[in-house]
Amino acid sequence: MNTQVFERALRNSQPDAGQVIERKTDKATFDLKAYLSEKRVEVEAALDQSITVVYPEKIYEAMRYSLLAGGKRLRPILCLASCELSGGTIAMAMPTACALEMIHTMSLMHDDLPAMDNDDYRRGRLTNHKVYGEDIAILAGDGLLAYAFGFIVEKTKDVQPTHLLQVVSKLSYAVAATGLVGGQVLDLESEGKQNIDVETLKFIHAHKTGALLEASVLSGAILAGANQDLLQRLTHYARNIGLAFQIVDDVLDVTATTEELGKTAGKDEKAQKVTYPSLWGIEESKRQAQNLVDEAKAELSPLGEKAIPLCAIADFITARTN
Ligand code: GRG
């Protein structure tokens, strides 16, 4: 595909601000809405089959309650798209894609607990602890986290064992104090402090939000046996979209409604959190997010047609409304 056609396909894949609109497809266009909904259907089906309810039923029901509560399924879709870009198949990546969603979901469940962010709503329904109680919500989160790793190892087929080990290792460090957990600790410690600078904020979000997004992109590529050059490009792409994702999240917390978000809006201000909009203002935050998305896409443009889905997903990150 020549550069002009690639640019045109990318332009056509860009959703208008605030919504993802349907586009007619021909050979040179890419229908992001159709792509996301097709992948979501595949992910939902795989997630539904990933955990069945057995004795003791309550814990499995609690795990399924949050895992199957919807959500954008961005992390699994990034993993699948990155695996395909790197020459692999959906089947190779689906167990890891499901595991990423299990881990993401458990992090939301724990984040919603009264000891952490304390929210009653998530993905448009009552949070896990509001339905099952704090004790079961903690255990259901633990159950999802531990199960995710076994699920990858047991269910992944046609992947070199060394690649599988790399994925398990990457994912584990993305969750540990080197990733999500570390970012969350610093986030909790920063609440109510007004002297948090941009560098600290970046550290928090690179760990709390960025690490799992990066692991999502890279794990798909590793499963497919991507070379170092491609892994490096994808790392830059992932870091840029990870930060952009969090900046947009902060903006939406101010600009979107509780109904749109499916969780309580305006929480950052209430918790006296320093955020990108509080440091830069809303317009500058949006501009910075767009710059990061543009950089992410530029990193992948030498890959041509294959990179169209990941570039379109980058655009979706700034255009999303929840
Ligand atoms: C991982 C062991 C372990 C513990 C959890 C609570 C915690 C430690 C970390 C918090 C992580 C967290 C909640 C980060 C925020 C990430 C974020 C912006 C989530 C929203 O993601 P979306 O918009 O949500 O993709 P949906 O619902 O669409 O999936």
XYZ file of C-alpha atoms and ligand atoms in Angstrom:
351
model
C 0.000 0.000 0.000
C 1.511 3.377 -0.932
C 1.816 6.204 1.595
C -1.049 8.247 0.117
C -3.492 5.362 0.286
C -2.314 4.567 3.805
C -2.851 8.165 4.916
C -6.302 8.221 3.321
C -7.294 4.965 5.011
C -6.122 6.342 8.323
C -7.999 9.613 7.840
C -11.125 7.640 7.060
C -10.644 5.603 10.207
C -10.567 8.662 12.438
C -13.743 9.050 14.482
C -15.174 12.550 14.947
C -14.614 14.020 18.398
C -17.041 12.566 20.892
C -18.263 9.684 18.789
C -17.163 6.812 16.639
C -19.106 7.023 13.413
C -19.822 4.337 10.894
C -17.932 4.570 7.624
C -18.544 2.963 4.302
C -15.711 0.604 3.545
C -14.045 -0.035 0.261
C -10.617 -1.443 -0.369
C -8.865 1.656 0.919
C -10.962 2.408 3.986
C -11.058 0.990 7.457
C -14.281 0.811 9.455
C -13.195 1.253 13.063
C -16.660 0.872 14.488
C -17.159 -2.446 12.716
C -13.663 -3.601 13.691
C -14.165 -2.813 17.374
C -17.601 -4.388 17.553
C -16.456 -7.540 15.739
C -13.505 -7.944 18.091
C -15.664 -7.155 21.118
C -18.102 -9.913 20.190
C -15.227 -12.415 19.918
C -13.750 -11.297 23.232
C -17.125 -11.380 25.023
C -17.735 -14.938 23.809
C -14.288 -16.092 24.935
C -14.685 -14.377 28.329
C -18.088 -15.958 28.825
C -16.534 -19.391 28.327
C -13.432 -18.654 30.386
C -15.039 -19.078 33.810
C -17.913 -21.419 34.610
C -19.829 -21.455 37.864
C -18.957 -24.454 40.038
C -18.914 -25.037 43.798
C -18.601 -22.734 45.780
C -20.896 -20.860 43.388
C -20.824 -17.452 45.076
C -17.207 -16.676 44.240
C -17.553 -17.701 40.595
C -20.734 -15.654 40.288
C -18.962 -12.622 41.768
C -16.055 -13.030 39.343
C -18.402 -13.343 36.376
C -20.538 -10.410 37.568
C -17.691 -7.947 36.994
C -15.879 -9.738 34.183
C -18.990 -9.843 32.005
C -20.241 -6.360 32.863
C -19.224 -4.840 29.532
C -16.554 -2.204 29.208
C -14.697 -1.220 26.082
C -12.489 -4.359 26.076
C -9.645 -2.133 24.924
C -6.822 -4.220 26.404
C -7.850 -7.520 24.797
C -8.477 -5.775 21.479
C -5.017 -4.165 21.589
C -3.499 -7.592 22.227
C -5.376 -9.195 19.317
C -4.584 -6.319 16.942
C -0.931 -6.341 17.852
C -0.702 -10.114 17.393
C -2.252 -9.853 13.923
C 0.012 -6.937 12.992
C 2.991 -9.115 13.964
C 1.886 -12.008 11.763
C 0.066 -14.063 14.403
C -3.549 -15.188 14.667
C -6.505 -14.280 16.868
C -6.542 -17.837 18.225
C -2.932 -17.533 19.425
C -3.687 -14.370 21.375
C -7.213 -14.945 22.700
C -6.253 -16.627 26.008
C -3.869 -13.752 26.789
C -6.503 -11.233 25.679
C -8.969 -12.775 28.161
C -6.339 -12.820 30.911
C -5.647 -9.107 30.344
C -9.342 -8.364 30.793
C -9.468 -10.513 33.952
C -6.577 -8.541 35.418
C -7.976 -5.178 34.331
C -11.384 -6.084 35.788
C -9.918 -7.150 39.121
C -7.970 -3.892 39.334
C -11.243 -1.982 38.840
C -12.960 -4.117 41.507
C -10.230 -3.419 44.043
C -10.031 0.237 43.019
C -13.766 0.606 43.731
C -13.463 -0.714 47.306
C -14.094 1.704 50.205
C -10.404 1.417 51.199
C -9.370 2.712 47.769
C -11.421 4.923 45.439
C -14.759 3.983 47.035
C -17.296 3.935 44.221
C -20.798 2.463 44.057
C -20.992 2.245 40.272
C -18.807 0.759 37.567
C -19.630 0.006 33.951
C -23.148 1.285 34.574
C -24.014 -1.137 37.369
C -23.430 -1.505 41.098
C -19.827 -2.265 42.019
C -18.894 -5.793 43.051
C -18.669 -5.062 46.786
C -22.095 -3.372 46.722
C -23.601 -6.609 45.442
C -21.459 -9.303 47.091
C -19.897 -7.487 50.064
C -16.314 -6.349 50.553
C -14.997 -9.745 51.620
C -16.219 -11.511 48.488
C -15.243 -8.591 46.219
C -11.640 -8.768 47.466
C -11.547 -12.532 47.009
C -13.221 -12.377 43.589
C -10.507 -9.914 42.499
C -7.788 -12.194 43.885
C -9.449 -15.146 42.163
C -9.441 -13.389 38.782
C -5.828 -12.283 39.137
C -4.457 -15.720 39.961
C -6.659 -17.489 37.439
C -5.508 -15.186 34.622
C -1.942 -16.542 34.657
C -2.962 -20.207 34.723
C -5.457 -19.498 31.958
C -2.749 -18.154 29.630
C -0.447 -21.107 30.237
C -3.146 -23.747 29.936
C -5.128 -22.375 27.010
C -2.513 -20.887 24.682
C -1.780 -23.119 21.686
C 0.705 -22.937 18.803
C 3.028 -20.471 20.535
C 6.688 -21.091 21.310
C 7.170 -21.844 25.033
C 9.824 -19.112 25.343
C 7.361 -16.548 23.974
C 4.715 -17.735 26.407
C 7.144 -17.349 29.314
C 8.011 -13.827 28.174
C 4.318 -12.910 28.116
C 3.686 -14.302 31.597
C 6.729 -12.467 32.929
C 5.799 -9.161 31.260
C 2.261 -9.356 32.560
C 3.369 -10.196 36.071
C 5.659 -7.149 36.270
C 2.941 -4.958 34.760
C 0.702 -5.872 37.715
C 3.270 -5.949 40.548
C 4.737 -3.013 42.500
C 6.706 -2.352 39.291
C 3.383 -1.593 37.569
C -0.254 -1.220 38.616
C 0.279 -1.762 42.320
C 3.141 0.757 42.524
C 1.184 3.355 40.552
C -1.863 2.886 42.759
C 0.186 3.328 45.952
C 1.641 6.616 44.745
C -1.807 7.711 43.584
C -3.278 7.050 47.048
C -0.392 8.864 48.720
C -0.831 11.856 46.436
C -4.485 12.458 47.306
C -5.075 15.850 48.880
C -1.526 17.042 48.119
C -1.381 20.086 45.894
C 2.381 20.008 45.279
C 2.307 17.051 42.852
C 4.250 17.938 39.700
C 3.794 16.675 36.131
C 6.679 14.191 36.456
C 5.089 12.533 39.503
C 1.732 12.482 37.755
C 3.340 10.836 34.724
C 4.979 8.225 36.956
C 1.650 7.406 38.604
C -0.145 6.965 35.320
C 2.654 5.188 33.477
C 2.379 2.547 36.210
C -1.277 2.577 37.210
C -2.705 2.753 33.685
C 0.156 2.585 31.178
C 1.822 -0.641 32.314
C -1.151 -2.884 31.542
C -1.865 -1.124 28.233
C 1.787 -1.600 27.263
C 1.650 -5.264 28.292
C -1.509 -5.645 26.179
C 0.192 -4.338 23.042
C 3.490 -6.136 23.593
C 2.084 -9.501 24.645
C 0.209 -9.859 21.339
C 3.411 -9.126 19.430
C 5.558 -11.441 21.575
C 3.136 -14.340 21.072
C 3.490 -13.875 17.327
C 7.301 -13.824 17.569
C 7.829 -10.130 16.680
C 11.430 -9.010 16.223
C 13.192 -6.421 18.399
C 12.637 -3.579 15.962
C 8.887 -4.154 15.916
C 8.765 -4.587 19.694
C 10.537 -1.264 20.113
C 8.093 0.515 17.801
C 5.160 -1.035 19.629
C 6.644 -0.026 22.995
C 6.774 3.628 21.873
C 3.265 3.379 20.455
C 1.952 1.833 23.697
C 3.606 4.379 25.998
C 2.172 7.252 24.006
C -1.367 5.888 23.869
C -1.140 4.881 27.554
C -0.466 8.436 28.645
C -3.017 9.830 26.191
C -5.601 7.387 27.583
C -5.091 8.661 31.119
C -5.135 12.331 30.120
C -8.465 11.731 28.361
C -9.692 9.836 31.434
C -8.929 12.878 33.601
C -10.666 15.193 31.126
C -13.752 12.955 30.983
C -13.938 12.925 34.768
C -14.559 16.687 34.527
C -16.570 16.934 31.303
C -18.707 13.748 31.131
C -21.756 12.754 33.162
C -22.094 9.793 35.505
C -24.460 8.172 32.982
C -21.938 8.553 30.160
C -19.077 7.219 32.264
C -20.976 4.379 33.947
C -19.197 5.411 37.156
C -19.372 8.480 39.376
C -18.197 11.613 37.525
C -16.243 14.447 39.160
C -14.450 12.201 41.630
C -10.954 13.580 41.095
C -11.885 17.066 42.257
C -13.815 15.684 45.213
C -10.800 13.579 46.255
C -8.562 16.640 45.738
C -6.454 14.812 43.192
C -3.976 16.631 41.022
C -4.866 15.719 37.428
C -3.827 16.843 33.952
C -6.786 19.240 33.610
C -6.033 20.687 37.056
C -2.415 21.338 36.005
C -2.888 22.297 32.351
C -6.597 23.092 31.897
C -8.971 21.101 29.711
C -8.007 22.454 26.282
C -4.267 22.032 26.810
C -4.841 18.520 28.196
C -6.759 17.595 25.051
C -4.004 19.058 22.890
C -1.320 17.074 24.733
C -3.359 13.867 24.373
C -3.724 14.490 20.637
C 0.042 15.074 20.278
C 0.724 11.757 21.999
C -1.711 9.937 19.707
C -0.095 11.565 16.657
C 3.332 10.418 17.858
C 2.018 6.898 18.460
C 0.656 6.739 14.922
C 3.842 8.171 13.417
C 5.802 5.366 15.095
C 3.732 2.777 13.238
C 3.340 4.495 9.874
C 6.405 2.766 8.312
C 4.596 -0.546 8.842
C 1.970 0.399 6.244
C -1.451 -1.206 5.899
C -0.908 -3.722 8.702
C -0.790 -0.916 11.263
C -4.174 0.603 10.346
C -6.148 -1.067 13.181
C -3.675 0.032 15.886
C -3.547 3.561 14.439
C -7.341 3.729 14.401
C -7.474 2.496 18.004
C -5.083 5.319 18.923
C -7.583 7.788 17.439
C -10.404 6.131 19.356
C -8.560 6.879 22.604
C -8.887 10.637 22.163
C -12.366 10.488 20.614
C -13.979 8.242 23.227
C -16.756 9.509 25.487
C -16.378 7.004 28.311
C -3.550 -5.393 40.288
C -2.990 -6.678 42.370
C -3.633 -5.534 41.766
C -4.286 -4.655 42.531
C -4.997 -3.504 42.005
C -6.528 -0.963 42.578
C -5.246 -1.150 41.878
C -4.337 -2.210 42.364
C -4.904 -0.414 40.812
C -5.786 0.587 40.202
C -5.702 0.466 38.733
C -6.690 1.365 38.043
C -8.103 1.336 38.475
C -6.261 2.130 37.050
C -7.151 2.994 36.270
C -7.087 2.537 34.863
C -8.233 3.049 34.058
C -8.084 4.381 33.434
C -9.333 2.313 33.970
C -10.463 2.570 33.087
O -10.272 1.740 31.960
P -11.320 1.663 30.790
O -11.819 3.036 30.476
O -12.501 0.849 31.488
O -10.732 0.886 29.687
P -13.532 -0.168 30.830
O -14.643 -0.264 31.842
O -13.988 0.374 29.509
O -12.809 -1.467 30.696
